[in-house]
Coordinates of C-alpha atoms in Angstrom, one line a residue:
Chain I
M2 CA -0.2 0.0 0.0
A3 CA 1.3 3.4 -0.9
D4 CA 2.3 5.6 1.9
I5 CA -0.7 7.8 3.3
D6 CA -0.1 11.5 2.4
Y7 CA -1.7 12.8 5.8
K8 CA -0.8 16.4 4.8
R9 CA -2.9 16.2 1.5
I10 CA -5.8 14.5 3.3
T11 CA -5.7 17.5 5.8
L12 CA -5.4 20.1 3.0
D13 CA -8.2 18.5 1.2
G14 CA -10.6 18.4 3.8
L15 CA -9.8 21.7 5.2
W16 CA -9.6 23.6 1.9
N17 CA -9.5 22.0 -1.6
N18 CA -12.4 19.7 -1.0
N19 CA -14.1 21.6 2.0
Q20 CA -17.5 20.0 2.2
A21 CA -19.4 23.3 2.6
L22 CA -17.6 25.5 0.1
V23 CA -16.7 22.9 -2.6
A24 CA -18.7 19.9 -2.3
L25 CA -21.7 21.8 -1.0
L26 CA -22.8 18.9 1.1
G27 CA -24.6 19.3 4.4
L28 CA -26.4 22.6 3.2
C29 CA -29.5 22.0 5.2
P30 CA -27.7 22.3 8.5
L31 CA -25.2 24.8 7.3
L32 CA -27.8 27.3 6.0
A33 CA -30.3 26.7 8.9
V34 CA -28.2 27.1 12.1
T35 CA -25.7 29.7 11.2
N36 CA -27.6 32.8 12.5
T37 CA -25.1 32.9 15.2
M38 CA -21.4 31.9 15.4
I39 CA -21.9 29.6 18.6
N40 CA -24.7 27.8 16.9
G41 CA -22.5 27.3 14.0
L42 CA -19.8 26.0 16.2
G43 CA -22.0 23.8 18.3
L44 CA -23.4 22.0 15.2
G45 CA -20.0 21.9 13.6
L46 CA -18.6 20.0 16.6
A47 CA -21.4 17.7 16.7
T48 CA -21.0 16.9 13.1
T49 CA -17.1 16.4 13.5
M50 CA -17.9 14.0 16.4
V51 CA -20.2 12.0 14.3
L52 CA -17.9 12.1 11.3
L53 CA -15.0 10.9 13.4
L54 CA -16.9 8.0 15.0
S55 CA -18.5 6.9 11.9
N56 CA -15.2 7.1 9.6
L57 CA -13.4 5.0 12.4
S58 CA -16.2 2.4 12.5
V59 CA -16.6 2.3 8.9
S60 CA -12.9 2.0 8.3
A61 CA -12.5 -0.8 11.1
I62 CA -15.2 -3.0 9.4
R63 CA -14.3 -2.3 5.8
H64 CA -12.9 -5.7 5.0
W65 CA -15.8 -7.7 6.1
V66 CA -18.9 -5.9 5.2
R67 CA -20.3 -7.1 1.8
A68 CA -20.5 -4.5 -0.9
E69 CA -24.2 -5.1 -1.3
V70 CA -25.2 -4.2 2.2
R71 CA -22.5 -1.7 3.0
L72 CA -24.8 1.5 2.6
P73 CA -27.5 0.3 5.0
V74 CA -24.8 -0.8 7.4
F75 CA -23.4 2.8 7.0
V76 CA -26.7 4.5 7.7
L77 CA -27.3 2.3 10.6
I78 CA -23.9 3.3 12.1
I79 CA -24.4 6.9 11.5
A80 CA -28.0 7.0 12.8
S81 CA -26.8 5.3 16.0
F82 CA -23.9 7.7 16.6
V83 CA -26.2 10.7 15.9
T84 CA -28.7 9.5 18.3
A85 CA -26.0 9.0 20.9
V86 CA -24.4 12.4 20.5
E87 CA -27.7 14.0 20.7
L88 CA -28.6 12.4 24.1
V89 CA -25.2 13.3 25.3
M90 CA -25.5 17.1 24.1
N91 CA -29.1 16.9 25.7
A92 CA -27.5 15.8 29.1
W93 CA -24.4 17.9 29.2
F94 CA -25.3 21.0 26.8
H95 CA -28.8 21.2 27.5
E96 CA -29.5 24.8 26.7
L97 CA -27.6 24.5 23.5
H98 CA -29.2 21.4 22.7
K99 CA -32.5 23.5 23.0
V100 CA -31.2 26.2 20.7
L101 CA -30.1 23.6 17.9
G102 CA -33.4 21.8 18.3
I103 CA -34.0 19.5 15.3
F104 CA -30.9 20.2 13.4
I105 CA -28.8 17.8 15.6
P106 CA -31.1 14.6 14.6
L107 CA -30.8 15.9 11.2
I108 CA -26.9 15.5 11.2
V109 CA -28.0 12.0 10.0
T110 CA -29.0 13.4 6.6
N111 CA -25.7 15.3 6.3
C112 CA -24.6 13.9 3.0
A113 CA -21.0 14.8 4.0
I114 CA -21.0 12.0 6.6
I115 CA -22.2 9.2 4.5
G116 CA -20.2 10.7 1.6
R117 CA -17.0 10.4 3.5
A118 CA -17.9 6.8 4.8
E119 CA -18.3 5.7 1.3
A120 CA -15.7 7.6 -0.6
F121 CA -12.9 7.5 1.9
A122 CA -13.3 5.4 5.1
S123 CA -14.5 2.2 3.3
R124 CA -11.3 2.2 1.4
N125 CA -8.6 3.6 3.8
P126 CA -7.0 2.4 7.0
L127 CA -8.0 3.6 10.5
G128 CA -5.4 6.3 10.8
A129 CA -6.0 8.0 7.5
S130 CA -9.8 7.8 8.0
A131 CA -9.5 9.4 11.5
V132 CA -7.4 12.4 9.9
D133 CA -9.8 12.7 7.1
A134 CA -12.9 12.9 9.5
L135 CA -11.1 15.6 11.6
A136 CA -10.0 17.7 8.6
I137 CA -13.3 17.4 6.9
G138 CA -15.1 18.0 10.2
I139 CA -13.0 21.0 11.2
G140 CA -13.2 22.5 7.6
F141 CA -17.1 22.2 7.9
T142 CA -17.0 23.7 11.3
L143 CA -14.8 26.6 10.2
A144 CA -17.2 27.3 7.3
L145 CA -20.0 27.3 9.7
C146 CA -18.5 29.6 12.3
V147 CA -17.4 32.2 9.5
L148 CA -20.8 32.1 7.9
G149 CA -22.6 32.4 11.5
G150 CA -20.0 35.0 12.6
M151 CA -20.8 37.0 9.4
R152 CA -24.5 36.7 9.6
E153 CA -24.6 37.5 13.5
L154 CA -22.5 40.4 13.0
I155 CA -24.5 42.1 10.3
G156 CA -27.9 40.6 11.2
Q157 CA -27.9 41.4 15.0
G158 CA -24.6 43.4 15.5
T159 CA -23.1 41.0 18.0
L160 CA -20.4 38.3 18.1
F161 CA -20.2 35.2 20.3
D162 CA -24.0 35.6 21.5
G163 CA -24.9 32.8 23.7
A164 CA -21.3 31.6 24.2
H165 CA -22.4 30.5 27.8
L166 CA -24.6 28.0 26.3
M167 CA -21.4 26.0 25.2
F168 CA -18.7 27.1 27.6
G169 CA -20.5 27.7 30.8
D170 CA -20.5 30.9 33.0
I171 CA -16.9 32.0 32.1
A172 CA -18.2 32.9 28.8
A173 CA -21.3 35.0 30.1
D174 CA -19.5 38.3 29.2
W175 CA -17.7 37.2 25.9
K176 CA -20.5 38.8 24.0
L177 CA -19.2 41.6 21.7
S178 CA -21.7 44.1 20.4
L179 CA -21.6 46.9 17.8
G180 CA -23.6 49.0 20.3
D181 CA -27.2 49.1 21.1
D182 CA -28.3 51.6 18.3
Y183 CA -27.2 49.0 15.7
Q184 CA -30.7 47.8 14.4
G185 CA -29.3 44.7 12.5
L186 CA -30.1 43.7 9.0
L187 CA -32.9 41.1 9.2
L188 CA -32.0 39.7 5.8
A189 CA -28.8 38.3 7.1
I190 CA -30.6 36.4 10.0
L191 CA -33.3 35.1 7.4
P192 CA -32.5 32.1 5.1
P193 CA -31.6 34.4 2.2
G194 CA -28.9 35.8 4.2
A195 CA -27.3 32.3 4.6
F196 CA -27.4 31.8 0.8
I197 CA -25.9 35.1 0.0
G198 CA -23.2 34.7 2.7
L199 CA -22.4 31.1 1.5
G200 CA -22.3 32.5 -2.2
L201 CA -19.8 35.2 -1.0
M202 CA -17.8 32.8 0.8
I203 CA -17.4 30.5 -2.1
A204 CA -16.5 33.5 -4.4
V205 CA -13.8 34.5 -2.0
K206 CA -12.5 31.1 -2.0
N207 CA -12.4 30.7 -5.6
L208 CA -10.6 34.1 -5.9
I209 CA -7.9 33.0 -3.5
D210 CA -7.6 29.8 -5.4
K211 CA -7.2 31.7 -8.7
G212 CA -4.6 33.9 -7.1
L213 CA -2.6 30.9 -5.9
A214 CA -3.0 29.1 -9.3
R215 CA -1.6 32.2 -11.1
R216 CA 1.4 32.5 -8.8
A217 CA 2.3 28.8 -9.2
H218 CA 1.9 29.2 -13.0
K219 CA 4.3 32.2 -13.0
A220 CA 6.8 30.2 -10.9
V221 CA 6.6 27.4 -13.3
A222 CA 6.9 29.7 -16.4
S223 CA 10.0 31.4 -15.0
E224 CA 11.8 28.4 -14.5
P225 CA 13.9 26.8 -17.3
A226 CA 12.1 24.7 -19.8
G227 CA 11.8 21.0 -18.8
A228 CA 11.7 21.8 -15.2
E229 CA 7.9 21.1 -14.7
A230 CA 7.0 17.9 -12.8
Chain N
M16 CA -28.3 -24.0 -4.6
I17 CA -26.6 -23.4 -1.3
D18 CA -23.8 -21.4 -3.2
K19 CA -26.7 -19.1 -4.6
W20 CA -28.3 -18.3 -1.2
F21 CA -25.1 -18.2 0.8
P22 CA -24.1 -14.7 0.1
A23 CA -27.6 -13.4 0.7
V24 CA -27.8 -15.0 4.0
I25 CA -24.4 -13.7 5.1
S26 CA -25.4 -10.2 4.0
A27 CA -28.5 -10.5 6.0
L28 CA -26.6 -11.6 9.0
V29 CA -24.1 -8.6 8.7
L30 CA -26.9 -6.2 8.7
A31 CA -28.6 -8.0 11.6
V32 CA -25.5 -7.7 13.7
F33 CA -25.1 -4.1 12.9
A34 CA -28.8 -3.5 13.9
V35 CA -28.0 -5.1 17.2
I36 CA -25.0 -3.0 17.8
G37 CA -26.4 0.2 16.7
S38 CA -29.5 -0.4 19.0
A39 CA -27.2 -1.5 21.9
L40 CA -25.2 1.9 21.5
V41 CA -28.3 3.8 21.5
G42 CA -29.7 1.9 24.5
V43 CA -26.3 2.4 26.4
A44 CA -26.4 6.2 25.5
Y45 CA -29.8 6.5 26.8
E46 CA -29.4 4.7 29.9
G47 CA -26.3 6.8 30.7
T48 CA -28.1 10.2 30.0
A49 CA -31.7 9.8 30.8
E50 CA -31.4 10.5 34.5
R51 CA -29.5 13.7 33.7
I52 CA -31.7 14.9 31.0
E53 CA -34.6 14.4 33.3
E54 CA -33.0 16.3 36.0
N55 CA -32.2 19.1 33.6
E56 CA -35.8 19.2 32.5
R57 CA -37.0 19.1 36.1
Q58 CA -34.8 22.1 36.9
A59 CA -35.8 24.0 33.9
L60 CA -39.6 23.4 34.8
L61 CA -38.9 24.8 38.3
D62 CA -37.4 27.8 37.0
L63 CA -40.3 28.2 34.5
L64 CA -43.0 27.9 37.3
G65 CA -41.1 30.7 39.3
Q66 CA -41.1 32.8 36.2
I67 CA -44.7 32.4 35.6
V68 CA -46.1 33.0 38.9
P69 CA -43.6 34.8 41.3
A70 CA -42.8 33.2 44.4
Q71 CA -44.3 35.7 46.6
R72 CA -47.8 35.2 45.3
F73 CA -48.1 31.9 46.7
D74 CA -47.1 29.6 49.7
N75 CA -47.9 26.1 49.0
D76 CA -45.5 23.6 47.4
M77 CA -46.7 23.7 43.9
L78 CA -44.7 20.7 42.6
A79 CA -46.8 18.5 45.1
D80 CA -50.2 20.2 44.6
T81 CA -50.9 18.9 41.2
I82 CA -53.6 17.0 39.3
T83 CA -53.1 15.3 36.0
L84 CA -55.6 15.7 33.1
D85 CA -55.8 13.2 30.3
G86 CA -57.6 13.3 27.0
V87 CA -58.6 17.0 27.2
E88 CA -58.8 18.2 23.5
E89 CA -58.3 21.8 24.3
L90 CA -55.0 21.1 25.9
G91 CA -53.6 18.8 23.1
G92 CA -55.1 15.5 24.2
G93 CA -52.0 14.3 26.1
P94 CA -51.5 14.0 29.8
V95 CA -51.3 17.4 31.2
T96 CA -50.1 18.4 34.7
V97 CA -52.0 21.1 36.6
Y98 CA -49.8 23.0 39.2
R99 CA -52.0 24.9 41.6
A100 CA -50.5 27.9 43.4
R101 CA -52.3 28.8 46.7
A102 CA -51.9 31.4 49.2
D103 CA -53.5 31.1 52.7
K104 CA -55.6 28.3 51.2
Q105 CA -57.0 30.6 48.5
D106 CA -56.7 29.7 45.0
V107 CA -54.1 31.8 43.3
A108 CA -53.2 30.3 39.9
A109 CA -53.3 27.2 37.8
I110 CA -50.4 26.4 35.6
F111 CA -50.9 23.9 32.7
S112 CA -48.0 21.9 31.5
P113 CA -47.5 20.8 28.8
V114 CA -50.2 22.2 26.5
I115 CA -49.4 20.7 23.2
T116 CA -50.2 22.4 20.1
P117 CA -49.2 21.8 16.5
G118 CA -46.3 24.1 15.3
Y119 CA -45.1 25.1 12.0
A120 CA -42.7 22.1 12.3
G121 CA -43.6 19.4 14.8
R122 CA -45.5 20.0 18.1
M123 CA -44.9 22.8 20.4
S124 CA -45.1 22.3 24.2
L125 CA -46.3 25.2 26.2
I126 CA -46.6 25.9 29.9
V127 CA -49.6 28.4 30.6
G128 CA -50.4 30.0 33.9
I129 CA -53.8 31.5 34.6
Y130 CA -54.7 33.4 37.7
A131 CA -58.0 32.6 39.6
D132 CA -59.5 35.8 38.0
G133 CA -59.0 34.5 34.6
T134 CA -56.1 36.6 33.5
V135 CA -52.9 34.9 32.0
A136 CA -50.1 34.8 34.4
G137 CA -47.6 33.9 31.8
V138 CA -47.0 31.5 28.9
R139 CA -43.5 30.0 28.0
V140 CA -42.5 27.5 25.4
L141 CA -41.0 24.3 26.8
R142 CA -40.1 22.7 23.7
H143 CA -40.5 23.3 20.0
H144 CA -39.0 22.6 16.7
E145 CA -39.7 26.0 14.9
T146 CA -37.3 27.5 12.4
P147 CA -34.2 28.9 14.2
G148 CA -34.1 32.8 13.6
L149 CA -37.7 33.0 12.6
G150 CA -40.3 31.1 14.6
D151 CA -38.0 30.7 17.6
K152 CA -38.9 34.2 18.5
I153 CA -41.6 32.6 20.7
E154 CA -38.7 31.8 23.2
A155 CA -38.6 34.5 26.0
E156 CA -34.7 34.6 25.6
R157 CA -35.0 35.7 22.0
S158 CA -37.9 38.1 22.1
P159 CA -40.2 39.7 24.6
W160 CA -43.2 38.6 22.4
I161 CA -44.3 35.8 24.6
L162 CA -44.4 38.0 27.7
G163 CA -47.1 39.9 26.1
F164 CA -49.8 37.2 27.2
A165 CA -49.4 38.1 30.9
G166 CA -52.5 40.2 32.0
K167 CA -54.7 39.4 29.0
S168 CA -57.9 37.6 29.6
L169 CA -60.7 36.4 27.4
G170 CA -62.4 39.8 27.8
N171 CA -59.2 41.6 27.2
P172 CA -58.9 41.6 24.4
S173 CA -62.5 40.3 23.3
E174 CA -62.7 36.8 22.3
E175 CA -62.8 37.4 18.6
R176 CA -59.5 39.5 18.8
W177 CA -57.5 36.7 20.3
K178 CA -55.7 36.3 16.9
V179 CA -52.6 37.5 15.2
K180 CA -52.8 41.0 13.7
R181 CA -52.7 39.5 10.1
D182 CA -56.0 37.6 11.0
G183 CA -57.7 40.7 12.3
G184 CA -56.6 40.2 16.0
D185 CA -54.6 42.1 18.7
F186 CA -51.3 39.9 18.8
D187 CA -48.2 40.6 16.7
Q188 CA -46.9 38.1 14.3
F189 CA -43.2 37.9 13.5
T190 CA -41.5 39.2 10.3
G191 CA -41.4 36.0 8.3
A192 CA -43.3 33.8 10.7
T193 CA -47.0 34.2 11.0
I194 CA -47.9 30.7 11.4
T195 CA -46.0 29.9 14.7
P196 CA -47.6 33.0 16.7
R197 CA -51.0 32.2 15.1
L198 CA -51.1 28.6 16.4
L199 CA -49.7 29.7 19.8
V200 CA -52.3 32.3 20.3
A201 CA -55.0 29.9 19.4
A202 CA -53.4 27.3 21.9
V203 CA -53.4 30.0 24.8
K204 CA -57.0 30.9 24.0
R205 CA -58.3 27.3 24.2
T206 CA -56.5 26.9 27.5
L207 CA -58.1 30.0 28.8
R208 CA -61.4 28.8 27.6
Y209 CA -61.0 25.5 29.3
F210 CA -59.9 27.0 32.6
L211 CA -63.0 29.2 32.7
H212 CA -65.3 26.5 32.1
N213 CA -63.5 23.9 34.6
Q214 CA -62.0 26.4 37.2
N215 CA -63.7 25.2 40.2
R216 CA -63.2 21.5 39.5
L217 CA -59.5 22.2 38.8
F218 CA -59.0 23.8 42.3
A219 CA -61.1 21.4 44.2
A220 CA -59.7 18.2 42.8
E221 CA -57.7 16.0 45.1
A222 CA -53.9 16.3 44.4
S223 CA -52.2 13.5 42.8
T224 CA -48.5 12.6 42.1
P225 CA -47.6 14.1 38.7
P226 CA -46.2 11.8 36.0
N227 CA -43.0 13.2 34.4
P228 CA -44.3 16.4 32.8
E229 CA -41.9 15.8 29.8
Q230 CA -43.0 12.2 29.2
A231 CA -46.0 13.0 27.2
D232 CA -43.8 14.7 24.6
A233 CA -40.9 12.2 24.8
N234 CA -41.6 11.3 21.2
G235 CA -42.2 14.7 19.8

């Protein structure tokens, strides 16, 4: 077996194949809960947790689950883990669980999770699958946080609102505010705001990628002929 | 022949094994968290009762002075616990929990307190699946809207104005969410009407041990 390129897996998960910005998977929770940064963070972490557990299990059983029943088995695994994670959140993050409401059980339907199980974990060893799950999960969480932060800031003029739901009383005064006279732009909080925000994020990512590609191209062009790999 | 069936049987077995493992996992997680979740919800309920009828207005142990109603259509049909607040043996208020009503998405569980004179003491939402950012303004932490029920009664505003403004009533709807407040206003109105018709019976009935008030909605 070829050496596993962990760096590549990580970069792919975080950036090149970011599930939210490139694969456009998991849009239902992505668009629905990102009205504040903390909501995004909460759902992102729950999703990462489920991804890690499901990738590890799927990778562990990849040699002896027959191809014709693998998808139902993956679905069973994912659904069980989501239920378990939901119960744990209800027990230890009761308030946050209340805020995220139906979107925790809906992690089951996040295509990114079964997508990684099928496309990656069922073909790769444990270590690589764990790294992939973390990279994909963190990439997804970051996208949720950026989108959530953007919408919260524009929509209600705050940042870190509700941080105490997640971090306890220490975080009670983490909330930043643009000032009480900021009325907020309702559009940003409403679903269209999520679509517009996500569109802007994708555009920015593509611009950055284009810039990087141009620079790489220049570097190749300036080298003597025959140097390209 | 056996060769032909063998793969199918193996597949079925593999699937069955995973079904058992998955169920076991969920079972263990449930066992490990059920007590804590119940305690969380009980504590939240205690806080809620205090928000609806201020502690200085009653002197009895409201959590012990309860009756359970079952199959009352106006309150959603499920088991409803009625907490009765009294001061000096005088009836002060009755708190219904949970009043179940359909929401925009799934069911909403409400807690509705009504003073003996027929005015609303307070309404809070216990549990709901409304759209975040829109319908969830029914939560007291997100918007003061639900506090507006306090002090209202079936004469104030008049019965036909117990509607959201879009339907020609007195209650505000939210931008982008009319259905949630519409259903909620109707549920409070039904509860008030039920209270007025059954007030004497509700306060006189012998106290009974309440079931877990959240149990009725455990599958919601």
